[in-house]
Amino acid sequence: MANLLFDALFAPLNGRTSAVLILPCDREIIGDAFHAQICRIANVLHLNGIQPGDRVAAQITKSPEALALYGACVALGVVFLPLNPAYTDSEVAYFLTDATPRLLVCDSARAATLAPEMPVLTLNSDGSGTLIDAAKTQPATFTPTPRQPDDLAALLYTSGTTGRSKGAMLSQDNLLSNAQTLARLWRFTSNDTLLHALPIFHTHGLFVATNVALLTHGTMIFLPNFHPDTILHHLPRATAMMGVPTFYTRLLDDPRFTKQAAAHMRLFISGSAPLLHDTHRAFEARTGQKILERYGMTETNMNTSNPYMGERRAGTVGHPLPGVEVKITENGETLPQGKTGMIEVRGPNVFKGYWNMPDKTAAELRPDGFFLPGDLGLFDADGYLHIVGRQKDLIISGGFNIYPKELELLLDATPGVAESAVIGLPHPDFGEAVFAVLTAVAGTRLDPDQVLKTLHASLARFKHPKAAVVVNELPRNAMGKVQKNVLRAEYGGWFG
Ligand code: AMP
């Protein structure tokens, strides 16, 4: 029996003489040296009594060592549990209690304040710490633990904007099958150098970006975060980039990002949050290239993608990936093309359930294998999937369903409006009333009431927002998603 995930992603680094990572300072990490680091860390974990199937939690800054820890966990067959470094002590305490990891890896400062019950090794943002000290004296070889395809490789907590954060159990095969599909579809090869500025505690940066690059023996320009200066410095060496929509809006805001600067790039991919039509079009107008938008989530990795060849349709997330089924349903019945309903997905990418939450698992993962991510969508006549929004963001006003996306598209197209977020707020007569939060195009003064009037001609009366405000920027999480829960909390008392 083999360890297929390790064999596919990390074993090929052994003996590789080319760079696997390029760091912000342009320093290169050669594949073979990175493989040795992974093996040394795997030996440290083993020496600390970590067994295959145990969880190892890691709340660490993005660094080559942090990525090597992921590789070491795969080698040893332990379940990697990455946590957002922004989580506070009390948030981390919840994850540790829920997941009961055998080991926590965190930076020295966190180790001092958290004082968790399990053993701790430290890894600081500069690559120092007790984990790395211990690794220095370990052998640079390690025999990977054999694993079954259904054995867990990772436990990834959802961002949990409502209720408790849920731990999605992802198997070796969930990760490997999806990386293989994406690599083929997006034509990644060993000639690619991926500009990687995403965090690695989230599926986008950890699995979509990293797994695809490693699987295809490519190189990653491994940046701690997104900064236009660093991106523009490294862009000439890159062939592809994966990002959240805000990466692209920020690049477009920078006059140094020209057609010429992007001319050598073969692919720009966007996901994790909706890419506005405007951004898609402005990007094409600037660079002559169309961003490829795809759709996925913590529980499934990726489900759909716009085509590599063929039309990349703005405002859509493309077609189901090969081997992945996507249907639109209402009360479990499949709806025809053009009708909006719940998105359901099934395939080798779909997770094994939520850790310690059998009821949540039963509610969201049907016995026939279809998972309900809580997103609403529809297929257009050409089979492109349109995400209409989160089901929990659906507004029910006076008994009528209102899809925020329909209003947001109209608002975004209104002159002077840069972005919008439409939410439902408690209302004494209507149950919920529609409320719009707007941002203005730089240098424009927006009159919210005037903006709302422009909707009247094109929308049925029950959909009209009852009020709107203009803010400097919309609240977003680390992945660029607009946090409608924050807006609902802030404006919750608006209608009394
Ligand atoms: P996460 O689990 O943090 O990756 O969040 C997954 C959620 O992000 C999905 O259920 C969608 O609501 C949203 N999402 C991901 N990609 C897209 C996209 N391309 N367009 C719109 N929403 C997206």
Coordinates of C-alpha atoms and ligand atoms in Angstrom, one line a residue:
M1 CA 0.0 0.0 0.0
A2 CA 1.3 3.5 -0.9
N3 CA 0.7 7.0 0.3
L4 CA -0.7 8.3 -2.9
L5 CA -1.0 11.9 -1.9
F6 CA 2.6 12.1 -0.7
D7 CA 3.8 10.2 -3.8
A8 CA 2.1 12.6 -6.1
L9 CA 2.8 15.9 -4.4
F10 CA 6.0 15.6 -2.4
A11 CA 8.0 12.5 -3.4
P12 CA 8.9 14.1 -6.8
L13 CA 10.8 16.8 -5.0
N14 CA 13.4 14.3 -4.0
G15 CA 16.4 14.9 -6.1
R16 CA 14.9 17.8 -7.9
T17 CA 17.5 20.4 -8.7
S18 CA 15.2 23.2 -9.8
A19 CA 13.4 25.7 -7.5
V20 CA 10.1 24.7 -6.0
L21 CA 9.7 28.0 -4.1
I22 CA 10.8 31.5 -4.9
L23 CA 10.6 33.8 -1.8
P24 CA 9.9 37.5 -1.7
C25 CA 13.6 38.3 -1.5
D26 CA 14.1 36.3 -4.7
R27 CA 15.8 33.5 -2.7
E28 CA 15.1 30.1 -4.2
I29 CA 14.3 26.9 -2.4
I30 CA 15.5 23.9 -4.4
G31 CA 13.1 20.9 -4.6
D32 CA 15.6 18.4 -3.1
A33 CA 16.3 20.7 -0.1
F34 CA 12.6 21.2 0.5
H35 CA 12.0 17.4 0.4
A36 CA 14.8 17.0 3.0
Q37 CA 13.1 19.6 5.2
I38 CA 9.7 17.8 4.9
C39 CA 11.4 14.5 5.9
R40 CA 13.2 16.1 8.9
I41 CA 10.0 17.6 10.2
A42 CA 8.2 14.3 9.6
N43 CA 10.9 12.7 11.8
V44 CA 10.3 15.3 14.5
L45 CA 6.6 14.6 14.5
H46 CA 7.2 10.8 14.7
L47 CA 9.7 11.3 17.6
N48 CA 7.0 13.3 19.4
G49 CA 4.8 10.3 19.3
I50 CA 2.4 11.5 16.7
Q51 CA 0.6 8.6 15.1
P52 CA -1.0 8.3 11.7
G53 CA -4.6 9.5 12.0
D54 CA -3.8 12.0 14.8
R55 CA -4.5 15.6 14.2
V56 CA -1.7 18.2 14.2
A57 CA -3.0 21.8 14.5
A58 CA -0.9 24.6 13.1
Q59 CA -1.6 28.3 13.7
I60 CA 1.4 29.7 11.9
T61 CA 2.4 32.4 9.4
K62 CA 2.7 31.5 5.8
S63 CA 6.4 30.4 5.2
P64 CA 8.3 27.7 3.4
E65 CA 8.6 25.9 6.8
A66 CA 4.8 26.1 7.2
L67 CA 4.3 24.4 3.9
A68 CA 6.9 21.8 4.8
L69 CA 4.9 21.0 7.9
Y70 CA 1.9 20.2 5.6
G71 CA 4.1 17.9 3.6
A72 CA 5.4 16.3 6.8
C73 CA 1.9 15.6 8.0
V74 CA 1.0 14.0 4.6
A75 CA 4.2 11.9 4.9
L76 CA 3.3 10.6 8.3
G77 CA -0.4 10.2 7.5
V78 CA -1.5 12.6 10.2
V79 CA -4.4 15.0 9.7
F80 CA -3.3 18.5 9.0
L81 CA -5.4 21.2 10.7
P82 CA -4.3 24.7 9.6
L83 CA -5.8 27.7 11.5
N84 CA -6.0 31.3 10.5
P85 CA -3.2 33.2 12.3
A86 CA -5.8 36.0 13.0
Y87 CA -7.8 33.7 15.4
T88 CA -7.6 34.9 19.0
D89 CA -6.7 32.7 21.9
S90 CA -10.3 32.0 22.7
E91 CA -11.1 31.1 19.1
V92 CA -8.1 28.8 19.0
A93 CA -9.1 27.2 22.2
Y94 CA -12.5 26.2 20.6
F95 CA -10.7 24.5 17.7
L96 CA -8.3 22.6 20.1
T97 CA -11.1 21.4 22.3
D98 CA -13.2 20.3 19.2
A99 CA -10.4 18.7 17.2
T100 CA -8.3 17.3 20.1
P101 CA -5.0 17.5 18.1
R102 CA -2.1 15.5 19.5
L103 CA 0.2 18.5 18.8
L104 CA -0.1 22.3 18.3
V105 CA 2.4 24.2 16.2
C106 CA 2.2 27.9 16.7
D107 CA 4.5 30.9 17.2
S108 CA 6.3 31.5 20.4
A109 CA 4.0 34.4 21.5
R110 CA 0.9 32.4 21.0
A111 CA 2.3 29.4 22.9
A112 CA 3.0 31.7 25.9
T113 CA -0.6 33.1 26.1
L114 CA -2.6 30.0 25.1
A115 CA -0.9 27.4 27.4
P116 CA -2.9 24.6 25.7
E117 CA -3.2 21.1 27.2
M118 CA -1.5 19.3 24.4
P119 CA 2.3 19.4 23.5
V120 CA 3.4 22.5 21.6
L121 CA 6.2 23.1 19.1
T122 CA 6.9 26.6 17.9
L123 CA 7.3 27.9 14.4
N124 CA 7.7 31.7 14.0
S125 CA 7.2 33.8 10.9
D126 CA 11.0 34.0 10.4
G127 CA 11.3 30.2 10.2
S128 CA 12.8 29.9 13.7
G129 CA 11.3 27.9 16.6
T130 CA 11.5 24.6 18.5
L131 CA 10.1 22.6 15.5
I132 CA 12.8 23.8 13.2
D133 CA 15.5 23.4 15.9
A134 CA 14.5 19.8 16.4
A135 CA 14.4 19.2 12.7
K136 CA 18.0 20.3 12.2
T137 CA 19.4 17.1 13.8
Q138 CA 16.9 14.7 12.1
P139 CA 17.7 12.6 9.0
A140 CA 16.7 14.0 5.7
T141 CA 14.9 10.8 4.7
F142 CA 11.5 9.4 5.8
T143 CA 9.5 6.5 4.6
P144 CA 5.9 7.7 4.0
T145 CA 3.2 5.9 6.0
P146 CA 1.0 3.9 3.7
R147 CA -2.5 5.4 3.5
Q148 CA -5.9 4.4 2.0
P149 CA -7.5 6.8 -0.4
D150 CA -10.3 7.4 2.1
D151 CA -8.0 8.1 5.1
L152 CA -8.2 11.7 6.3
A153 CA -5.5 14.1 5.2
A154 CA -6.8 17.4 6.5
L155 CA -9.4 18.9 8.8
L156 CA -10.3 22.4 7.6
Y157 CA -12.6 24.6 9.6
T158 CA -15.1 26.6 7.6
S159 CA -15.0 30.3 8.2
G160 CA -18.2 30.1 10.3
T161 CA -19.9 33.4 9.6
T162 CA -23.0 32.0 11.3
G163 CA -22.9 29.6 14.2
R164 CA -20.0 27.5 15.2
S165 CA -17.2 26.9 12.7
K166 CA -17.4 23.3 11.3
G167 CA -14.4 21.0 10.7
A168 CA -14.5 19.6 7.2
M169 CA -12.9 16.1 7.0
L170 CA -11.0 15.8 3.7
S171 CA -9.5 12.6 2.6
Q172 CA -6.3 11.9 0.7
D173 CA -8.4 11.1 -2.4
N174 CA -10.5 14.3 -2.1
L175 CA -7.4 16.3 -2.4
L176 CA -5.6 14.3 -4.9
S177 CA -8.5 13.7 -7.4
N178 CA -9.3 17.4 -7.4
A179 CA -5.7 18.5 -7.9
Q180 CA -5.4 16.1 -10.8
T181 CA -8.6 17.4 -12.4
L182 CA -7.7 21.0 -12.0
A183 CA -4.1 20.5 -13.3
R184 CA -5.4 18.9 -16.5
L185 CA -8.2 21.4 -17.0
W186 CA -6.0 24.5 -16.5
R187 CA -3.1 22.9 -18.3
F188 CA -0.5 23.2 -15.5
T189 CA 3.0 21.8 -16.3
S190 CA 6.5 21.9 -14.9
N191 CA 7.0 25.0 -17.0
D192 CA 4.6 26.9 -14.9
T193 CA 5.6 29.4 -12.2
L194 CA 2.5 30.2 -10.0
L195 CA 2.3 33.6 -8.3
H196 CA 1.1 32.5 -4.9
A197 CA 0.0 35.3 -2.6
L198 CA -2.9 33.5 -1.0
P199 CA -3.0 32.4 2.7
I200 CA -2.3 28.7 3.3
F201 CA -4.8 28.1 6.1
H202 CA -7.6 28.1 3.5
T203 CA -8.4 25.6 0.7
H204 CA -7.7 28.1 -2.1
G205 CA -4.1 28.7 -1.2
L206 CA -3.3 25.4 0.4
F207 CA -5.0 22.9 -1.8
V208 CA -6.0 24.6 -5.1
A209 CA -2.8 26.5 -5.6
T210 CA -0.2 24.5 -3.8
N211 CA -1.4 21.0 -4.7
V212 CA -1.8 21.8 -8.4
A213 CA 1.7 23.4 -8.6
L214 CA 3.3 20.5 -6.7
L215 CA 1.5 17.8 -8.6
T216 CA 2.7 19.2 -11.9
H217 CA 6.3 19.8 -10.6
G218 CA 6.0 23.5 -11.1
T219 CA 7.4 26.5 -9.1
M220 CA 5.6 28.8 -6.8
I221 CA 6.5 32.4 -6.1
F222 CA 5.6 32.1 -2.5
L223 CA 4.6 35.5 -1.0
P224 CA 3.4 36.0 2.6
N225 CA 0.4 38.2 1.4
F226 CA -0.8 40.3 -1.5
H227 CA 0.9 43.6 -2.0
P228 CA 0.9 45.2 -5.5
D229 CA 4.6 46.2 -5.2
T230 CA 5.7 42.6 -4.6
I231 CA 3.3 41.2 -7.1
L232 CA 4.6 43.6 -9.8
H233 CA 8.2 42.8 -8.9
H234 CA 7.6 39.1 -9.3
L235 CA 5.1 39.1 -12.2
P236 CA 7.8 38.9 -15.0
R237 CA 8.9 35.4 -13.7
A238 CA 5.3 34.1 -13.3
T239 CA 3.2 32.3 -15.9
A240 CA 0.0 32.0 -13.9
M241 CA -1.7 33.5 -10.9
M242 CA -4.5 32.4 -8.6
G243 CA -6.3 35.0 -6.5
V244 CA -9.4 36.3 -4.9
P245 CA -11.3 39.1 -6.7
T246 CA -9.8 41.8 -4.5
F247 CA -6.3 40.9 -5.9
Y248 CA -7.6 41.8 -9.3
T249 CA -9.3 45.0 -8.4
R250 CA -6.2 46.1 -6.6
L251 CA -4.0 45.3 -9.6
L252 CA -6.4 47.3 -11.8
D253 CA -6.1 50.2 -9.4
D254 CA -2.3 50.3 -10.1
P255 CA -1.3 52.1 -13.2
R256 CA 1.9 49.9 -13.3
F257 CA -0.3 46.9 -14.1
T258 CA -0.4 47.3 -17.9
K259 CA -1.1 45.1 -20.9
Q260 CA 2.6 44.7 -21.4
A261 CA 3.2 43.7 -17.7
A262 CA 0.7 40.9 -18.1
A263 CA 1.4 39.9 -21.7
H264 CA 3.6 36.9 -20.9
M265 CA 1.1 35.4 -18.4
R266 CA -0.9 32.4 -19.6
L267 CA -3.6 32.3 -16.9
F268 CA -5.3 34.4 -14.3
I269 CA -7.7 32.5 -12.0
S270 CA -10.2 33.9 -9.6
G271 CA -12.4 32.4 -6.9
S272 CA -13.5 32.3 -3.2
A273 CA -15.9 35.3 -3.8
P274 CA -17.8 36.6 -6.8
L275 CA -15.8 38.4 -9.4
L276 CA -17.8 41.5 -10.5
H277 CA -18.7 41.8 -14.2
D278 CA -17.0 45.2 -14.1
T279 CA -13.7 43.7 -12.8
H280 CA -13.9 41.0 -15.5
R281 CA -14.4 43.5 -18.2
A282 CA -11.9 46.1 -16.9
F283 CA -9.3 43.3 -16.7
E284 CA -9.9 42.3 -20.3
A285 CA -9.9 45.9 -21.4
R286 CA -6.5 46.4 -19.6
T287 CA -4.7 43.2 -20.5
G288 CA -6.5 41.6 -23.4
Q289 CA -6.9 38.5 -21.2
K290 CA -10.0 37.1 -19.5
I291 CA -9.8 36.0 -15.9
L292 CA -10.9 32.4 -15.5
E293 CA -13.5 32.2 -12.6
R294 CA -14.1 28.9 -10.7
Y295 CA -16.3 27.9 -7.8
G296 CA -15.5 25.7 -4.8
M297 CA -15.5 25.6 -1.0
T298 CA -13.7 24.2 2.0
E299 CA -15.9 21.0 2.0
T300 CA -15.3 20.1 -1.7
N301 CA -12.3 21.8 -3.1
M302 CA -13.4 22.9 -6.6
N303 CA -16.6 22.0 -8.3
T304 CA -16.9 24.1 -11.5
S305 CA -14.7 26.2 -13.7
N306 CA -14.9 28.3 -16.7
P307 CA -13.2 26.7 -19.7
Y308 CA -9.5 27.0 -20.4
M309 CA -10.3 27.1 -24.1
G310 CA -13.7 28.5 -25.1
E311 CA -15.7 31.3 -23.6
R312 CA -14.9 32.5 -20.1
R313 CA -18.2 34.0 -19.3
A314 CA -18.2 37.0 -16.9
G315 CA -20.5 36.6 -13.9
T316 CA -20.5 32.8 -14.1
V317 CA -18.4 30.1 -12.6
G318 CA -18.5 27.9 -15.7
H319 CA -19.3 24.2 -16.0
P320 CA -19.0 21.3 -13.6
L321 CA -15.5 19.8 -13.5
P322 CA -15.0 16.4 -15.1
G323 CA -16.3 13.8 -12.7
V324 CA -18.2 16.3 -10.6
E325 CA -22.0 16.4 -10.8
V326 CA -23.8 19.7 -10.0
K327 CA -27.6 20.1 -9.9
I328 CA -30.0 22.8 -8.9
T329 CA -32.9 21.7 -6.7
E330 CA -35.9 22.8 -4.7
N331 CA -37.1 20.6 -1.9
G332 CA -34.8 17.9 -3.3
E333 CA -36.4 18.0 -6.8
T334 CA -34.1 18.9 -9.7
L335 CA -35.1 22.1 -11.4
P336 CA -34.8 22.8 -15.1
Q337 CA -32.2 25.1 -16.7
G338 CA -32.9 28.8 -16.0
K339 CA -34.5 28.2 -12.6
T340 CA -32.9 29.3 -9.4
G341 CA -32.5 26.8 -6.5
M342 CA -30.1 25.1 -4.1
I343 CA -26.8 24.0 -5.6
E344 CA -26.0 20.4 -4.9
V345 CA -22.6 18.7 -5.7
R346 CA -21.4 15.2 -5.8
G347 CA -18.0 13.7 -6.8
P348 CA -14.7 12.4 -5.6
N349 CA -13.9 15.9 -4.3
V350 CA -16.8 15.9 -1.7
F351 CA -15.6 15.7 1.9
K352 CA -16.4 12.9 4.4
G353 CA -18.5 15.0 6.7
Y354 CA -18.1 17.4 9.6
W355 CA -15.9 16.5 12.5
N356 CA -17.9 15.7 15.6
M357 CA -21.1 17.0 14.0
P358 CA -23.2 14.1 12.8
D359 CA -26.4 16.2 12.7
K360 CA -24.8 18.9 10.5
T361 CA -23.3 16.2 8.3
A362 CA -26.7 14.5 7.9
A363 CA -28.4 17.8 7.1
E364 CA -25.9 18.9 4.4
L365 CA -24.5 15.7 3.0
R366 CA -27.3 13.5 1.5
P367 CA -27.1 9.7 1.8
D368 CA -26.7 9.6 -2.0
G369 CA -23.5 11.6 -1.8
F370 CA -24.8 15.1 -2.8
F371 CA -23.6 17.9 -0.7
L372 CA -25.6 21.1 -0.2
P373 CA -23.2 24.0 0.2
G374 CA -25.9 26.5 1.0
D375 CA -25.4 28.4 -2.2
L376 CA -28.2 29.3 -4.6
G377 CA -27.6 29.2 -8.3
L378 CA -28.9 28.5 -11.8
F379 CA -27.6 27.0 -15.1
D380 CA -28.0 29.2 -18.1
A381 CA -28.9 27.9 -21.6
D382 CA -25.2 27.1 -22.3
G383 CA -24.7 25.2 -19.1
Y384 CA -22.8 27.9 -17.3
L385 CA -23.5 28.0 -13.6
H386 CA -24.4 31.4 -12.1
I387 CA -24.1 31.8 -8.3
V388 CA -27.0 33.8 -7.0
G389 CA -25.8 34.0 -3.4
R390 CA -25.9 32.2 -0.1
Q391 CA -29.2 30.7 0.9
K392 CA -29.0 32.4 4.3
D393 CA -28.6 35.8 2.5
L394 CA -31.9 35.2 0.7
I395 CA -34.3 38.0 1.7
I396 CA -38.0 37.2 2.4
S397 CA -39.9 40.5 2.4
G398 CA -43.7 40.4 2.8
G399 CA -43.6 36.7 1.9
F400 CA -41.7 37.3 -1.4
N401 CA -38.2 35.8 -2.1
I402 CA -35.7 38.4 -3.2
Y403 CA -32.2 37.4 -4.4
P404 CA -29.7 40.0 -3.4
K405 CA -27.5 39.3 -6.4
E406 CA -30.2 40.5 -8.8
L407 CA -30.2 43.9 -7.1
E408 CA -26.5 44.0 -6.7
L409 CA -25.9 43.5 -10.4
L410 CA -28.2 46.5 -11.1
L411 CA -26.7 48.7 -8.4
D412 CA -23.2 47.9 -9.5
A413 CA -24.1 49.0 -13.1
T414 CA -25.5 52.3 -11.8
P415 CA -23.1 55.2 -12.6
G416 CA -21.1 56.3 -9.6
V417 CA -21.5 53.0 -7.7
A418 CA -18.4 51.0 -7.2
E419 CA -19.8 48.0 -5.3
S420 CA -22.9 47.1 -3.4
A421 CA -24.1 44.6 -0.9
V422 CA -27.9 44.0 -0.5
I423 CA -29.1 42.5 2.8
G424 CA -32.4 41.9 4.5
L425 CA -33.0 43.7 7.9
P426 CA -35.8 43.1 10.4
H427 CA -38.8 45.2 9.6
P428 CA -42.0 45.5 11.6
D429 CA -44.4 45.2 8.6
F430 CA -42.5 43.1 6.1
G431 CA -40.6 40.7 8.3
E432 CA -37.5 41.7 6.4
A433 CA -36.9 44.8 4.3
V434 CA -34.3 45.2 1.6
F435 CA -31.4 47.4 2.5
A436 CA -28.4 48.4 0.2
V437 CA -24.9 49.2 1.3
L438 CA -23.0 51.1 -1.4
T439 CA -19.5 52.2 -2.1
A440 CA -18.8 55.1 -4.5
V441 CA -16.4 55.2 -7.4
A442 CA -13.4 57.2 -6.3
G443 CA -14.0 61.0 -6.6
T444 CA -17.9 60.6 -6.9
R445 CA -20.4 61.7 -4.3
L446 CA -23.3 59.3 -4.2
D447 CA -26.9 60.2 -3.1
P448 CA -28.2 56.9 -1.9
D449 CA -31.9 57.8 -2.5
Q450 CA -31.1 58.8 -6.1
V451 CA -29.3 55.5 -6.7
L452 CA -32.3 53.6 -5.4
K453 CA -34.7 55.5 -7.7
T454 CA -32.7 54.2 -10.7
L455 CA -33.9 50.7 -9.8
H456 CA -37.6 51.5 -9.8
A457 CA -38.0 51.2 -13.6
S458 CA -36.4 47.7 -13.8
L459 CA -37.6 46.0 -10.6
A460 CA -40.9 44.9 -9.2
R461 CA -42.0 47.1 -6.3
F462 CA -41.6 44.4 -3.6
K463 CA -37.9 44.2 -4.5
H464 CA -37.2 47.9 -4.1
P465 CA -34.6 48.5 -1.3
K466 CA -36.3 50.5 1.5
A467 CA -33.1 52.4 2.3
A468 CA -29.4 52.6 1.4
V469 CA -26.2 53.9 2.9
V470 CA -22.9 54.8 1.4
V471 CA -19.8 53.5 3.1
N472 CA -16.1 53.8 2.4
E473 CA -15.6 50.1 1.9
L474 CA -17.5 46.8 2.4
P475 CA -16.3 44.6 5.3
R476 CA -14.5 41.5 3.9
N477 CA -12.9 38.4 5.4
A478 CA -9.4 37.2 4.7
M479 CA -10.6 35.6 1.4
G480 CA -12.2 38.8 0.2
K481 CA -15.7 37.7 0.8
V482 CA -18.2 40.4 1.8
Q483 CA -19.3 39.8 5.4
K484 CA -23.0 40.3 5.2
N485 CA -23.4 39.1 8.8
V486 CA -21.3 42.1 9.9
L487 CA -23.5 44.5 7.9
R488 CA -26.7 42.9 9.2
A489 CA -25.4 43.3 12.8
E490 CA -24.4 46.9 12.1
Y491 CA -27.6 48.1 10.5
G492 CA -30.0 45.6 12.2
G493 CA -32.0 48.3 14.0
W494 CA -32.4 50.5 11.0
F495 CA -36.2 49.9 10.5
G496 CA -36.9 49.9 14.3
Ligands
AMP1 P1 -14.9 28.7 1.6 O1 -15.4 27.5 2.2 O2 -14.4 29.7 2.6 O3 -14.0 28.5 0.4 O4 -16.2 29.5 1.0 C1 -17.0 28.8 0.0 C2 -18.1 29.8 -0.4 O5 -17.5 30.9 -1.2 C3 -19.0 29.1 -1.4 O6 -20.0 28.3 -0.8 C4 -19.5 30.3 -2.2 O7 -20.6 30.9 -1.4 C5 -18.4 31.3 -2.2 N1 -17.6 31.2 -3.5 C6 -16.5 30.5 -3.8 N2 -16.2 30.8 -5.1 C7 -17.1 31.6 -5.6 C8 -17.3 32.3 -6.8 N3 -16.4 32.1 -7.8 N4 -18.3 33.1 -6.9 C9 -19.2 33.3 -5.9 N5 -19.1 32.7 -4.7 C10 -18.0 31.9 -4.5

